[in-house]
XYZ file of C-alpha atoms in Angstrom:
595
model
C 369.593 -37.537 142.307
C 366.228 -37.526 144.063
C 363.141 -39.094 142.553
C 361.713 -35.634 141.762
C 365.002 -34.583 140.144
C 364.902 -37.720 137.976
C 361.375 -36.857 136.858
C 362.366 -33.303 136.011
C 365.264 -34.642 133.959
C 362.966 -36.997 132.034
C 360.484 -34.197 131.283
C 363.261 -31.859 130.175
C 364.677 -34.512 127.856
C 361.326 -34.960 126.084
C 360.816 -31.178 125.969
C 364.177 -30.866 124.239
C 363.252 -33.549 121.707
C 360.103 -31.612 120.816
C 361.863 -28.254 120.717
C 360.132 -26.680 123.722
C 361.760 -24.111 125.983
C 359.066 -24.286 128.659
C 356.207 -26.552 129.707
C 353.170 -25.410 131.723
C 351.710 -28.100 133.992
C 348.503 -27.014 135.774
C 346.801 -28.966 138.518
C 344.008 -30.022 136.224
C 342.820 -32.855 134.048
C 340.853 -32.971 130.812
C 337.608 -32.221 132.687
C 339.083 -29.188 134.506
C 337.676 -30.333 137.832
C 339.070 -29.463 141.250
C 339.229 -33.051 142.453
C 341.453 -35.264 140.377
C 341.635 -39.031 140.100
C 344.986 -40.493 141.075
C 346.162 -40.987 137.495
C 345.776 -37.257 136.747
C 347.691 -35.875 139.753
C 350.488 -34.519 137.582
C 351.638 -31.774 139.979
C 351.905 -34.338 142.751
C 354.020 -36.598 140.522
C 356.136 -33.722 139.254
C 356.901 -31.934 142.536
C 355.323 -33.754 145.478
C 352.757 -30.957 145.975
C 349.430 -32.165 147.419
C 347.414 -28.918 147.236
C 344.213 -28.555 145.237
C 345.306 -25.666 143.004
C 348.439 -24.379 141.345
C 350.763 -24.784 138.373
C 354.308 -25.802 137.563
C 356.520 -24.357 134.839
C 359.527 -26.391 133.731
C 362.363 -24.763 131.780
C 365.640 -26.247 130.587
C 367.626 -25.068 133.620
C 365.047 -24.086 136.235
C 361.518 -24.841 137.400
C 358.913 -22.904 139.350
C 355.765 -23.759 141.270
C 352.875 -21.289 141.575
C 350.331 -21.495 144.419
C 347.780 -19.156 145.956
C 347.623 -17.838 149.502
C 346.099 -21.015 150.908
C 349.278 -22.947 150.200
C 352.171 -20.557 150.834
C 353.142 -22.473 153.980
C 352.297 -25.924 152.665
C 354.297 -25.584 149.444
C 357.457 -24.874 151.427
C 356.876 -27.968 153.510
C 356.332 -30.238 150.511
C 358.366 -28.951 147.553
C 362.167 -28.967 147.361
C 363.461 -25.369 147.091
C 366.609 -26.633 145.391
C 364.481 -27.834 142.473
C 361.607 -25.335 142.363
C 361.240 -21.599 142.859
C 358.125 -20.468 144.733
C 355.735 -17.915 143.200
C 352.243 -16.615 143.991
C 349.706 -17.901 141.484
C 347.581 -14.733 141.535
C 350.165 -12.010 142.040
C 352.642 -13.436 139.524
C 350.829 -15.814 137.129
C 352.904 -18.396 135.235
C 352.525 -16.817 131.793
C 353.425 -13.347 133.044
C 356.502 -14.848 134.700
C 357.444 -16.643 131.475
C 357.545 -13.364 129.580
C 360.243 -12.165 131.989
C 362.469 -15.238 131.780
C 362.183 -16.348 128.131
C 363.549 -14.632 125.085
C 362.022 -13.932 121.689
C 361.600 -17.057 119.575
C 361.009 -19.350 122.568
C 358.313 -22.029 122.480
C 356.025 -22.754 125.429
C 354.101 -26.034 125.407
C 350.789 -26.773 127.070
C 348.241 -29.563 126.877
C 345.072 -27.853 125.543
C 342.916 -30.409 127.335
C 344.087 -29.032 130.698
C 343.304 -25.342 130.143
C 340.229 -23.304 129.293
C 339.994 -21.693 125.892
C 340.030 -18.280 127.587
C 343.336 -19.104 129.274
C 344.759 -20.451 126.040
C 343.773 -17.410 123.985
C 344.927 -14.909 126.614
C 348.227 -16.721 127.102
C 348.782 -17.006 123.365
C 348.301 -13.251 122.917
C 350.386 -12.355 125.990
C 353.291 -14.529 124.904
C 353.057 -13.500 121.248
C 353.478 -9.861 122.263
C 356.953 -10.871 123.466
C 357.721 -12.965 120.405
C 357.066 -16.244 122.254
C 354.965 -19.030 120.719
C 352.397 -21.063 122.675
C 352.176 -24.626 121.314
C 349.124 -26.833 121.933
C 350.411 -30.363 122.452
C 347.761 -32.853 123.557
C 350.344 -35.681 123.648
C 351.003 -34.918 127.291
C 354.712 -34.861 128.122
C 354.243 -35.686 131.807
C 352.102 -38.711 130.938
C 354.787 -39.935 128.529
C 357.397 -39.762 131.277
C 355.191 -41.182 134.060
C 356.196 -44.813 133.699
C 354.179 -46.192 136.635
C 351.116 -44.004 136.089
C 348.032 -45.615 137.683
C 345.237 -46.813 135.431
C 342.061 -44.748 135.375
C 339.262 -46.016 137.616
C 336.154 -46.767 135.563
C 332.882 -47.861 137.143
C 329.181 -47.396 136.316
C 327.441 -44.171 137.307
C 324.545 -44.032 139.755
C 321.072 -43.130 138.476
C 319.619 -40.485 140.819
C 315.868 -40.694 141.301
C 313.590 -37.754 140.556
C 312.588 -37.834 144.237
C 316.012 -36.294 144.879
C 316.435 -34.163 141.754
C 312.962 -32.639 141.502
C 312.952 -32.816 137.683
C 313.489 -35.451 135.000
C 316.428 -35.409 132.625
C 314.017 -34.945 129.721
C 312.559 -31.817 131.336
C 315.998 -30.421 132.131
C 317.252 -31.016 128.589
C 314.176 -29.335 127.148
C 314.613 -26.306 129.409
C 318.334 -25.943 128.679
C 317.811 -26.492 124.945
C 315.426 -23.534 124.941
C 318.118 -21.357 126.524
C 320.496 -22.444 123.755
C 317.918 -21.652 121.057
C 317.408 -18.163 122.468
C 321.156 -17.578 122.104
C 320.868 -18.303 118.386
C 322.918 -21.494 118.512
C 322.208 -24.932 117.043
C 323.796 -26.805 119.915
C 325.746 -26.283 123.132
C 328.924 -27.850 124.383
C 328.039 -28.958 127.915
C 331.577 -29.465 129.090
C 331.675 -29.475 132.895
C 331.078 -33.020 134.185
C 328.899 -31.745 137.027
C 326.727 -29.974 134.433
C 326.371 -33.207 132.462
C 325.666 -35.153 135.664
C 322.961 -32.675 136.685
C 321.460 -32.692 133.183
C 321.177 -36.492 133.063
C 320.418 -37.106 136.758
C 323.488 -39.325 136.972
C 326.258 -39.350 139.566
C 329.712 -40.836 139.083
C 331.630 -43.111 141.426
C 335.223 -42.889 140.151
C 336.566 -39.820 141.957
C 336.689 -39.819 145.754
C 334.466 -37.096 147.236
C 333.192 -35.879 143.851
C 330.184 -37.819 142.492
C 330.375 -36.687 138.861
C 330.119 -38.682 135.674
C 333.395 -37.894 133.904
C 332.052 -36.833 130.526
C 331.095 -33.916 128.300
C 328.167 -33.527 125.927
C 326.706 -31.796 122.876
C 323.095 -30.726 123.473
C 321.066 -29.819 120.390
C 318.218 -27.309 120.413
C 315.713 -30.143 119.958
C 316.838 -31.594 123.317
C 318.777 -34.512 121.879
C 322.171 -35.068 123.406
C 325.436 -36.821 122.581
C 327.342 -37.730 125.737
C 331.047 -38.567 125.447
C 332.122 -40.949 128.203
C 334.048 -44.155 128.684
C 331.577 -47.033 128.056
C 332.349 -48.582 131.443
C 330.917 -45.501 133.176
C 327.503 -45.867 131.522
C 325.080 -47.716 133.854
C 322.726 -50.469 132.773
C 319.177 -49.189 132.353
C 320.264 -45.668 131.467
C 317.901 -45.450 128.477
C 314.752 -45.510 130.579
C 316.292 -43.277 133.241
C 317.394 -40.388 131.012
C 314.601 -40.686 128.440
C 314.682 -40.664 124.657
C 317.098 -38.545 122.669
C 320.346 -39.336 124.508
C 323.230 -41.171 122.860
C 326.386 -42.255 124.674
C 329.511 -42.068 122.509
C 332.927 -43.501 123.533
C 335.421 -40.749 124.336
C 337.774 -42.202 121.743
C 335.304 -40.990 119.097
C 334.919 -37.483 120.525
C 337.436 -35.785 118.233
C 335.745 -37.123 115.105
C 332.334 -36.042 116.400
C 333.560 -32.520 117.169
C 335.239 -32.209 113.795
C 331.936 -33.295 112.219
C 330.026 -30.217 113.395
C 330.821 -28.172 110.258
C 328.379 -25.331 109.663
C 326.828 -25.516 113.118
C 326.700 -22.652 115.585
C 327.857 -24.226 118.840
C 327.513 -22.376 122.124
C 330.557 -22.958 124.329
C 331.874 -21.334 127.488
C 335.478 -20.231 126.925
C 335.906 -19.730 130.682
C 334.969 -23.263 131.732
C 335.308 -25.614 128.732
C 338.742 -26.834 127.794
C 340.592 -25.412 124.799
C 340.907 -28.783 123.078
C 337.165 -29.316 122.537
C 336.653 -25.821 121.175
C 339.751 -25.886 118.979
C 338.455 -29.152 117.505
C 335.044 -27.624 116.835
C 336.602 -24.598 115.151
C 339.002 -26.742 113.128
C 336.067 -28.787 111.883
C 334.199 -25.727 110.635
C 331.792 -25.060 113.501
C 331.135 -21.461 114.541
C 331.749 -20.971 118.240
C 329.212 -18.842 120.109
C 330.956 -17.689 123.290
C 328.529 -17.774 126.226
C 328.414 -19.157 129.725
C 327.524 -22.788 130.283
C 323.697 -22.783 129.999
C 323.444 -25.371 132.773
C 325.414 -23.233 135.211
C 322.692 -21.033 136.697
C 319.804 -23.553 136.639
C 322.043 -26.073 138.423
C 323.173 -23.515 140.992
C 319.630 -22.314 141.753
C 318.257 -25.376 143.545
C 314.587 -26.268 143.185
C 312.334 -26.869 146.187
C 313.020 -30.617 146.216
C 316.785 -30.068 146.225
C 316.545 -27.429 148.977
C 314.461 -29.692 151.193
C 316.908 -32.498 150.505
C 319.757 -30.228 151.612
C 317.914 -29.418 154.837
C 317.392 -33.095 155.635
C 320.968 -34.020 154.760
C 322.249 -31.284 157.084
C 320.102 -32.520 159.969
C 321.588 -36.005 159.666
C 325.045 -34.507 159.225
C 324.575 -32.424 162.365
C 323.882 -35.572 164.388
C 327.233 -37.013 163.301
C 329.111 -33.772 163.985
C 327.562 -33.351 167.431
C 328.258 -36.976 168.346
C 331.872 -36.348 167.393
C 332.171 -33.085 169.340
C 330.712 -34.723 172.452
C 333.102 -37.660 172.101
C 336.021 -35.258 171.588
C 335.220 -33.278 174.722
C 334.947 -36.481 176.745
C 338.274 -37.765 175.442
C 340.053 -34.479 176.192
C 338.550 -34.432 179.695
C 339.923 -37.964 180.213
C 343.372 -36.845 179.099
C 343.242 -38.682 175.768
C 344.826 -36.248 173.305
C 344.523 -38.128 170.020
C 346.271 -37.442 166.734
C 344.581 -35.837 163.735
C 344.109 -39.116 161.887
C 342.264 -40.765 164.772
C 340.024 -37.711 165.083
C 339.191 -37.601 161.360
C 338.437 -41.322 161.291
C 336.194 -41.044 164.333
C 334.185 -38.228 162.753
C 333.910 -40.267 159.561
C 332.613 -43.266 161.505
C 329.749 -41.181 162.905
C 328.848 -39.902 159.423
C 328.800 -43.407 158.011
C 325.837 -44.211 160.254
C 323.668 -41.598 158.537
C 320.934 -42.500 156.067
C 321.759 -41.889 152.367
C 325.448 -41.311 153.168
C 327.724 -41.897 150.176
C 331.104 -40.756 151.483
C 332.951 -37.552 152.384
C 332.531 -34.447 150.242
C 336.279 -33.714 150.596
C 339.219 -34.965 152.629
C 338.630 -33.945 156.225
C 340.832 -31.077 157.385
C 341.702 -32.326 160.858
C 344.203 -29.794 162.146
C 345.667 -29.508 165.618
C 347.485 -26.428 166.871
C 349.770 -24.790 164.329
C 348.681 -27.143 161.539
C 345.374 -25.274 161.440
C 347.245 -22.230 160.143
C 347.353 -24.051 156.790
C 343.850 -23.534 155.405
C 343.827 -26.754 153.378
C 346.024 -28.879 155.618
C 345.686 -32.634 155.104
C 347.058 -34.970 157.767
C 347.227 -37.750 155.176
C 350.008 -35.905 153.369
C 352.445 -35.599 156.268
C 354.783 -38.171 157.770
C 353.294 -37.854 161.234
C 349.834 -36.387 161.962
C 349.817 -33.817 164.715
C 348.457 -34.468 168.197
C 346.079 -32.340 170.203
C 347.958 -30.269 172.739
C 346.675 -28.724 175.972
C 345.478 -25.121 175.896
C 345.173 -24.879 172.110
C 342.506 -25.140 169.445
C 341.545 -27.894 167.045
C 340.058 -27.025 163.638
C 337.961 -29.611 161.832
C 336.553 -28.875 158.367
C 334.579 -31.771 156.930
C 331.519 -32.733 154.969
C 329.460 -35.535 153.545
C 327.905 -36.580 150.280
C 324.328 -37.788 150.688
C 321.837 -38.794 148.020
C 319.801 -35.725 148.979
C 322.536 -33.166 149.566
C 326.149 -32.156 150.086
C 327.445 -30.785 153.393
C 330.495 -28.773 154.487
C 331.099 -27.504 158.010
C 334.032 -26.128 159.990
C 334.148 -25.903 163.756
C 337.015 -24.623 165.861
C 337.202 -26.386 169.223
C 338.862 -25.352 172.476
C 341.310 -27.905 173.859
C 341.679 -26.681 177.402
C 342.137 -22.903 177.678
C 343.711 -21.469 174.501
C 344.042 -18.008 176.083
C 342.656 -14.504 175.529
C 344.310 -13.875 172.151
C 342.655 -16.895 170.563
C 339.310 -16.038 172.143
C 339.560 -12.502 170.792
C 340.390 -13.654 167.264
C 337.686 -16.339 167.316
C 335.125 -13.766 168.354
C 336.154 -11.363 165.580
C 335.770 -14.200 163.078
C 332.376 -15.173 164.499
C 331.210 -11.549 164.354
C 331.994 -11.580 160.628
C 330.112 -14.846 160.221
C 327.067 -13.381 161.959
C 327.178 -10.181 159.888
C 327.150 -12.158 156.649
C 324.458 -14.534 157.879
C 322.206 -11.596 158.678
C 322.767 -9.782 155.375
C 319.742 -8.579 153.450
C 320.252 -7.599 149.837
C 318.271 -6.810 146.673
C 318.312 -8.936 143.542
C 321.371 -8.252 141.435
C 323.703 -8.349 144.418
C 326.805 -10.482 143.961
C 328.973 -12.227 146.509
C 331.639 -9.619 145.890
C 329.298 -6.956 147.277
C 328.850 -8.932 150.509
C 332.377 -10.153 151.162
C 333.480 -7.174 153.255
C 330.687 -7.873 155.760
C 332.560 -10.949 156.934
C 335.987 -9.268 157.008
C 335.107 -5.907 158.554
C 335.911 -6.767 162.183
C 339.250 -8.323 161.266
C 340.078 -5.392 158.985
C 339.431 -2.891 161.756
C 342.266 -4.478 163.737
C 344.632 -4.962 160.809
C 343.907 -8.635 160.069
C 342.537 -10.582 157.106
C 342.325 -14.094 155.670
C 343.663 -15.167 152.290
C 340.769 -17.231 150.952
C 337.247 -16.637 149.772
C 334.488 -16.148 152.309
C 332.037 -18.445 150.580
C 331.853 -20.978 147.757
C 328.882 -22.557 146.055
C 327.816 -26.097 146.939
C 326.018 -28.590 144.711
C 323.132 -30.998 145.271
C 324.927 -34.332 145.755
C 327.548 -32.860 143.457
C 330.667 -30.762 143.924
C 331.271 -29.231 147.325
C 332.851 -26.343 145.373
C 330.239 -25.328 142.812
C 330.160 -22.270 140.595
C 329.311 -19.675 139.649
C 328.125 -18.367 143.032
C 330.907 -17.191 145.302
C 331.548 -14.709 148.106
C 335.055 -13.280 147.814
C 337.065 -10.107 147.316
C 337.774 -11.085 143.718
C 335.139 -9.808 141.301
C 332.287 -12.223 140.616
C 329.681 -11.014 138.116
C 327.008 -13.595 138.949
C 324.203 -12.291 141.167
C 323.050 -14.383 144.088
C 319.705 -16.004 143.327
C 317.127 -17.900 145.377
C 318.078 -21.535 145.780
C 321.840 -20.998 145.620
C 323.719 -22.772 148.399
C 326.948 -21.206 149.641
C 329.343 -21.470 152.537
C 329.808 -18.693 155.083
C 333.352 -19.263 156.341
C 335.491 -16.356 157.506
C 338.675 -17.328 159.296
C 341.953 -16.207 160.782
C 345.333 -17.949 160.644
C 348.556 -17.260 162.522
C 351.492 -19.106 160.964
C 352.730 -22.049 163.023
C 350.453 -21.082 165.909
C 346.741 -21.688 165.272
C 343.887 -21.405 162.806
C 340.257 -20.383 163.251
C 337.315 -20.824 160.893
C 333.554 -20.619 161.466
C 331.661 -22.245 158.608
C 327.991 -22.918 157.954
C 326.246 -23.606 154.682
C 323.383 -21.261 153.816
C 320.786 -21.107 151.065
C 319.630 -17.871 149.423
C 315.917 -17.274 150.056
C 313.450 -14.392 149.544
C 312.983 -12.390 152.735
C 309.390 -12.535 153.941
C 309.010 -8.893 154.915
C 307.045 -5.867 153.766
C 309.910 -3.865 152.274
C 309.939 -1.209 149.593
C 312.418 -3.271 147.576
C 312.110 -7.091 147.609
C 315.013 -8.528 149.541
C 316.959 -11.759 149.624
C 318.744 -13.266 152.588
C 320.330 -16.456 153.878
C 318.766 -19.444 155.611
C 321.290 -21.444 157.617
C 321.394 -25.134 156.717
C 324.144 -26.209 159.122
C 322.809 -26.988 162.592
C 325.771 -27.441 164.937
C 326.688 -25.203 167.898
C 329.755 -22.983 167.916
C 332.166 -23.473 170.810
C 331.086 -20.957 173.466
C 334.354 -21.547 175.374
C 336.133 -19.592 172.623
C 334.019 -16.458 173.012
C 335.152 -13.107 174.311
C 331.639 -11.996 175.151
C 332.758 -8.419 175.766
C 333.299 -8.050 172.005
C 329.771 -9.102 171.076
C 326.915 -6.647 170.707
C 323.475 -7.356 172.103
C 322.264 -8.127 168.591
C 325.117 -10.583 167.986
C 324.432 -12.356 171.275
C 320.756 -12.566 170.343
C 321.728 -14.128 166.988
C 323.967 -16.712 168.660
C 321.346 -17.653 171.228
C 318.602 -17.904 168.592
C 320.815 -20.040 166.382
C 321.722 -22.349 169.252
C 318.065 -22.628 170.254
C 317.209 -23.613 166.674
C 319.991 -26.211 166.716
C 318.670 -27.699 169.943
C 315.059 -27.730 168.763
C 315.881 -29.505 165.503
C 318.594 -31.918 166.627
C 317.738 -32.808 170.242
C 314.908 -35.198 169.226
C 317.486 -37.232 167.288
C 319.837 -37.661 170.265
C 319.847 -39.320 173.661
C 321.999 -39.877 176.705
C 325.368 -38.168 177.038
C 325.204 -36.670 173.555
C 321.848 -35.029 174.281
C 323.173 -33.676 177.576
C 326.227 -32.300 175.784
C 324.038 -30.535 173.222
C 321.853 -29.034 175.923
C 324.936 -27.565 177.580
C 326.548 -26.458 174.291
C 323.434 -24.541 173.247
C 322.629 -22.948 176.617
C 322.081 -19.187 176.325
C 325.148 -16.973 176.528
C 324.723 -14.025 178.882
C 326.191 -10.590 178.220
């Protein structure tokens, strides 16, 4: 048997011992974050799947893996079809599928630490309607079978100065505590680690790309706070940094503390906090007040210090990106068609020279030719990285974590002459990018309202892309931050000043090529005399788009004006930071495009 088959057999054996007919294994850990430390990559261990989202369901005689549209190609490349069936995570969710394959009286196990309370309650009701029982089992079956599971990395957090955060932890806790009091609660469960990190002005160092302190907290209405974290993650000198009223409690004592909240009204977000914490609170006699994480919107709406930090971080990031693009063009001209790993490492080496740089904000998507058709392709997860090929395109999606901001940029680059079809599709994608960038909208508008602006030109010709158009971005925090989002799927959160989002429409042709045009933008009030006050986007990313990929005949006069103004802004802001061949390259790359 294969290694994966052996692991499935071990999991099934333990399931049988415990009387379970099915086990749900999400790509998640107890903090429900997108980026997982190595010891929590259970889907990778179970099936060999390297994607950032999905779920596995194991039954006695069959198993299935569920992924969204970003990974429909990748999952077939990585996961053995003889061991796992393939299903779409959104169109056929795991629990809905289970109701079609299990009979009445069956038992489905899940680890309540790895799911939200909303998922747990919905799944429990959905399964119960078919006579199936959902069992919360926090003694994780996969972990019991994972004999060589890596140890958790534990290192002290970084204390982020108020010069970068714009507000002290004491002030933030006071402000959030007031929001909790208004909701009629005695305390709030601050579950998301990035919310805790923002609240305390701390940043973690244990998870690559994601600078969060792995922790959760209970914030009382008087501003005092219990923070549950491994002691080794608590930095020396934290008392003076966070101010009075904060107590760090070892995670091993969290259950007892939650059970000790009898009689308290505790605000908790069923959509973002895990089921285990809330089930413990309820079991201990606390009354749960269902409401969104009170840190969510204040964290997403950056203050003036955070916005200026983002601007400065993007200027330094642009220098690295432009140095890389100039180097790439020179190498291609010399006939040096490197592989994806060399290209990603070279881009990383330029970023490392930037002030305040603390590492990548995600694994660089360095994708040559047909590999770019996989939206979240990772050259590190294949046996042999792809090489640049003549007359194709290269897609590079990358970003950096800086003390003063988080960046994320995608550029699609011509390698020789990719042909008229690619130029046409690139231009349609860029037109969508421009339309979204230029959007003006009143308060109360959500990303859902704006999403079609970026897709309209593709839709007109019968095309689309199967990912969101824009995600939120944190301030030296997660590169994928909620609740702000621009996507077809309904999002009830209105866009507010200070929110940072990506603008990244794309197009992907399986096994042929991929195109994406991505800038980060920040929501700002529009300075104009309008009947209704308007909001709009300020571009943060300052890197030229590849003019060699344009079909100018498809661009309107207004779109050409936008492109030329944007490129002029890029040159004005970045040219003083460059010299020599790189400066000459930028001057050429930002030269006006004629109709």
